[in-house]
Amino acid sequence: MPNESLTITDNRTGKTYEIPIQDGTIRTMDLRQIRKDESDFGLMGYDPAFMNTASCRSAITFIDGDQGILRYRGYPVNELAEQATWMETAYLILKGELPTAAELEEWESSIKKHTFVHENLRDYLKGFRYDAHPMGVLVSTVGALSTFYPEAKEVLNPDLRRRQITRLIAKIPTLAAWAYRHSRGHPFVYPDPDLSYSANFLRMLKMNQSNYVPHPDVVRALDVLFILHADHEQNCSTNVMRSIGSSQADPYSAIAGSIAALYGPLHGGANEAVLRMLQQIGSKDKVPEFVKAVKDGSAGTRLMGFGHRVYKNYDPRAKVIKGLAEKVFAVVGRKNPLLDVALELERIALEDPYFVQRKLYPNVDFYSGLIYEALEIPVEMYTVMFAIPRTVGWLAQWEEMLTDKEQKIARPRQIYTGYDLRSYKPISSR
Ligand code: ACO
């Protein structure tokens, strides 16, 4: 009898089963043999929202939610945020190792080569209403890219996969900036391949500010934000990427789905919701009243930017972002007055038994909006700012899923709760 196993006795039948344990998990398929009788389908696991189910093996991101640890390919995220560039981090996440100088140069130049989008996309973008939310526009335009690259359907071809990965990472800042410029009625700005990834994005976004040249510290701050948002293992939008990708759909369609998942206020949409919440609170003295209303349900909202499915101690990204906010305020020469509201909210919530007992701490979205605001990036762009770097994580997970022999089309089971067999009744007798 192996030591690493679980003995299960089915009290319905008195039978005992030996289920192997590997990597702290049992395979729920091993439960299928546990049956009441020959006609029984077999035991299943029931886990709505995947609270305790591992859906894959992954070598990309490690999180220890109790200790507040986040690592990409083994490297602590705070070390990367301090020392690595965004392009180095993207390479690391996708390929598993930090690049050499030559590899980095080749990687950066291949990204720069692909930043332009097909001119037809300009016309497509113009079809949106003037007030279209940039996230809605991004979902559509990224999905539309699949029609320009029909060979992207060949997802089992590693070379073609690599080409779509490069295209997506290169083009998403262009589409993101254009989505915003359309909403303002500003002319589209074409990419500048001489600039870095972050500097080029800022320029495309803000070119109407005459002679706009992004400050190097602002570019670095954006690089750090991109590093912190690049991957987060099996979160909602990544699960969507893997799920759509498992049907062998092309990566543009799959990423459009992931962006849609990210849009929700319980996921990436929280950064926009945090800023709106801070604006609604307005001043420091209103914080206790707001926290009380959150707790008794009368605020009609949760405390946005607080809580996390995995982190039950602190979110290491929030720590780095809080420090970064101070640096950005120093560079731009003004402190966002909402920072005081945020700090007070954090202070009160961290002392309040409601939040302490539920292990609710500030997450990545709590302070990121304040930095975007200081960089004069409009609120409706906040979740777009998250989607740009997360594209790297989604693609790394997609590649890993497609090359994992254990993966198949994702298809959960259900517990049917509807009617038993019924016979059709003609409309006259209903
Ligand atoms: N404010 C107030 N109460 C909260 C909050 C919050 N932000 N988050 C959780 N709770 C409470 C719940 O009401 C619940 O209380 P109960 O046990 O009395 O019913 C308890 O804490 C547990 O909450 P769940 O919803 O079960 O926790 P879950 O792990 O499913 O949710 C989530 C995690 C969605 C992030 C949640 O904490 C939340 O809604 N936070 C606000 C939105 C947010 O900031 N999302 C961004 C997450 S980070 C990211 O996706 C990039």
Coordinates of C-alpha atoms in Angstrom, one line a residue, residues 152-326:
A152 CA -3.7 31.6 -36.3
K153 CA -6.2 28.7 -36.3
E154 CA -3.3 26.4 -36.6
V155 CA -2.7 26.3 -32.9
L156 CA -0.7 23.0 -33.0
N157 CA 2.0 24.6 -35.1
P158 CA 4.7 26.0 -32.6
D159 CA 6.1 28.5 -35.1
L160 CA 2.7 29.9 -35.9
R161 CA 1.9 30.0 -32.2
R162 CA 5.1 32.0 -31.6
R163 CA 4.2 34.4 -34.4
Q164 CA 0.7 35.1 -32.9
I165 CA 2.2 35.6 -29.4
T166 CA 4.6 38.2 -30.7
R167 CA 1.8 40.0 -32.7
L168 CA -0.6 40.0 -29.8
I169 CA 1.9 41.4 -27.3
A170 CA 3.1 44.0 -29.8
K171 CA -0.4 45.2 -31.0
I172 CA -2.3 45.3 -27.8
P173 CA -0.9 48.7 -26.7
T174 CA -1.8 50.1 -30.1
L175 CA -5.3 48.9 -29.9
A176 CA -5.6 50.0 -26.3
A177 CA -4.4 53.5 -27.0
W178 CA -6.6 53.8 -30.1
A179 CA -9.7 52.6 -28.1
Y180 CA -9.1 55.5 -25.8
R181 CA -8.4 58.1 -28.5
H182 CA -11.6 57.1 -30.3
S183 CA -13.6 57.7 -27.2
R184 CA -12.1 61.3 -27.1
G185 CA -12.4 61.9 -30.8
H186 CA -8.7 62.3 -31.1
P187 CA -6.7 61.2 -34.2
F188 CA -5.0 57.9 -33.9
V189 CA -1.2 58.0 -33.2
Y190 CA 0.9 55.5 -34.9
P191 CA 3.5 53.5 -32.9
D192 CA 7.1 54.8 -32.7
P193 CA 9.4 51.8 -32.9
D194 CA 12.3 53.9 -31.5
L195 CA 10.6 54.0 -28.1
S196 CA 10.4 51.4 -25.4
Y197 CA 7.1 49.4 -25.0
S198 CA 5.8 51.6 -22.2
A199 CA 7.1 54.9 -23.6
N200 CA 5.5 54.1 -27.0
F201 CA 2.2 53.3 -25.3
L202 CA 2.1 56.5 -23.3
R203 CA 3.0 58.5 -26.4
M204 CA 0.2 56.9 -28.5
L205 CA -2.2 57.6 -25.6
K206 CA -1.3 61.2 -25.0
M207 CA 0.2 62.6 -28.2
N208 CA -2.2 65.6 -28.2
Q209 CA -0.4 67.1 -25.3
S210 CA 2.0 69.1 -27.4
N211 CA 5.5 67.6 -27.8
Y212 CA 4.6 64.9 -25.2
V213 CA 7.7 63.1 -24.1
P214 CA 7.1 60.7 -21.3
H215 CA 9.4 61.3 -18.2
P216 CA 11.8 58.4 -17.7
D217 CA 10.5 57.9 -14.2
V218 CA 7.0 57.7 -15.4
V219 CA 8.0 55.1 -18.0
R220 CA 9.7 53.1 -15.3
A221 CA 6.6 53.3 -13.1
L222 CA 4.5 51.9 -16.0
D223 CA 7.1 49.2 -16.5
V224 CA 6.8 48.2 -12.8
L225 CA 3.0 48.2 -13.0
F226 CA 3.2 46.0 -16.1
I227 CA 5.6 43.6 -14.3
L228 CA 3.2 43.4 -11.3
H229 CA 0.2 42.6 -13.5
A230 CA 1.8 40.2 -15.9
D231 CA 0.6 36.9 -14.6
H232 CA -1.3 35.5 -11.6
E233 CA -1.7 31.8 -12.2
Q234 CA -5.3 30.4 -12.5
N235 CA -7.4 33.5 -12.0
C236 CA -10.8 34.1 -13.7
S237 CA -9.5 35.5 -17.0
T238 CA -6.6 33.0 -17.2
N239 CA -9.1 30.2 -16.7
V240 CA -11.1 31.6 -19.6
M241 CA -8.0 31.7 -21.8
R242 CA -7.2 28.1 -21.0
S243 CA -10.9 27.1 -21.4
I244 CA -11.4 28.8 -24.8
G245 CA -7.9 27.7 -25.9
S246 CA -8.7 24.1 -25.0
S247 CA -11.2 24.0 -27.9
Q248 CA -8.2 24.9 -30.1
A249 CA -9.8 28.3 -31.0
D250 CA -7.2 30.9 -32.2
P251 CA -5.5 33.0 -29.6
Y252 CA -7.1 36.3 -30.7
S253 CA -10.6 34.9 -30.0
A254 CA -9.4 33.4 -26.7
I255 CA -7.8 36.6 -25.5
A256 CA -10.9 38.5 -26.4
G257 CA -12.7 36.2 -24.0
S258 CA -10.0 36.8 -21.3
I259 CA -10.3 40.5 -21.7
A260 CA -14.1 40.2 -21.2
A261 CA -13.6 38.3 -18.0
L262 CA -11.1 40.8 -16.8
Y263 CA -13.6 43.6 -17.4
G264 CA -15.8 42.5 -14.4
P265 CA -15.6 44.6 -11.2
L266 CA -14.8 41.5 -9.1
H267 CA -11.6 41.0 -11.2
G268 CA -9.6 43.6 -13.2
G269 CA -12.5 46.0 -13.3
A270 CA -11.9 46.5 -9.6
N271 CA -9.2 49.2 -10.2
E272 CA -11.8 51.4 -12.0
A273 CA -14.3 50.7 -9.2
V274 CA -11.8 51.6 -6.5
L275 CA -11.3 55.1 -7.9
R276 CA -15.0 55.6 -8.3
M277 CA -15.5 54.5 -4.7
L278 CA -12.8 56.8 -3.4
Q279 CA -14.4 59.7 -5.4
Q280 CA -17.8 58.8 -3.9
I281 CA -16.4 58.8 -0.4
G282 CA -14.8 62.1 -1.1
S283 CA -12.9 62.9 2.1
K284 CA -11.1 61.2 5.0
D285 CA -13.8 62.1 7.5
K286 CA -16.5 60.2 5.5
V287 CA -14.5 56.9 5.7
P288 CA -15.9 55.5 9.0
E289 CA -19.5 56.0 7.7
F290 CA -18.6 54.3 4.4
V291 CA -17.0 51.3 6.1
K292 CA -20.1 50.9 8.3
A293 CA -22.3 51.0 5.3
V294 CA -20.2 48.3 3.5
K295 CA -20.5 46.1 6.6
D296 CA -24.3 46.5 7.0
G297 CA -24.8 46.2 3.3
S298 CA -26.4 49.6 2.8
A299 CA -23.4 50.9 0.7
G300 CA -24.6 48.6 -2.0
T301 CA -21.0 47.6 -2.7
R302 CA -18.1 45.7 -1.2
L303 CA -14.9 47.5 -0.3
M304 CA -13.4 47.5 -3.7
G305 CA -9.7 46.7 -3.9
F306 CA -10.0 44.6 -0.8
G307 CA -10.0 40.8 -0.5
H308 CA -8.6 38.1 -2.7
R309 CA -9.5 34.5 -3.4
V310 CA -5.9 33.4 -2.8
Y311 CA -4.1 36.0 -0.6
K312 CA -5.3 35.7 3.0
N313 CA -2.3 37.7 4.5
Y314 CA -1.4 40.5 2.1
D315 CA -1.1 40.9 -1.7
P316 CA 2.7 41.4 -2.3
R317 CA 1.8 43.5 -5.4
A318 CA -0.2 46.0 -3.3
K319 CA 2.9 46.5 -1.2
V320 CA 5.1 47.4 -4.2
I321 CA 2.4 49.6 -5.7
K322 CA 1.9 51.6 -2.5
G323 CA 5.6 52.5 -2.5
L324 CA 5.5 53.2 -6.2
A325 CA 2.6 55.6 -5.8
E326 CA 4.7 57.8 -3.5

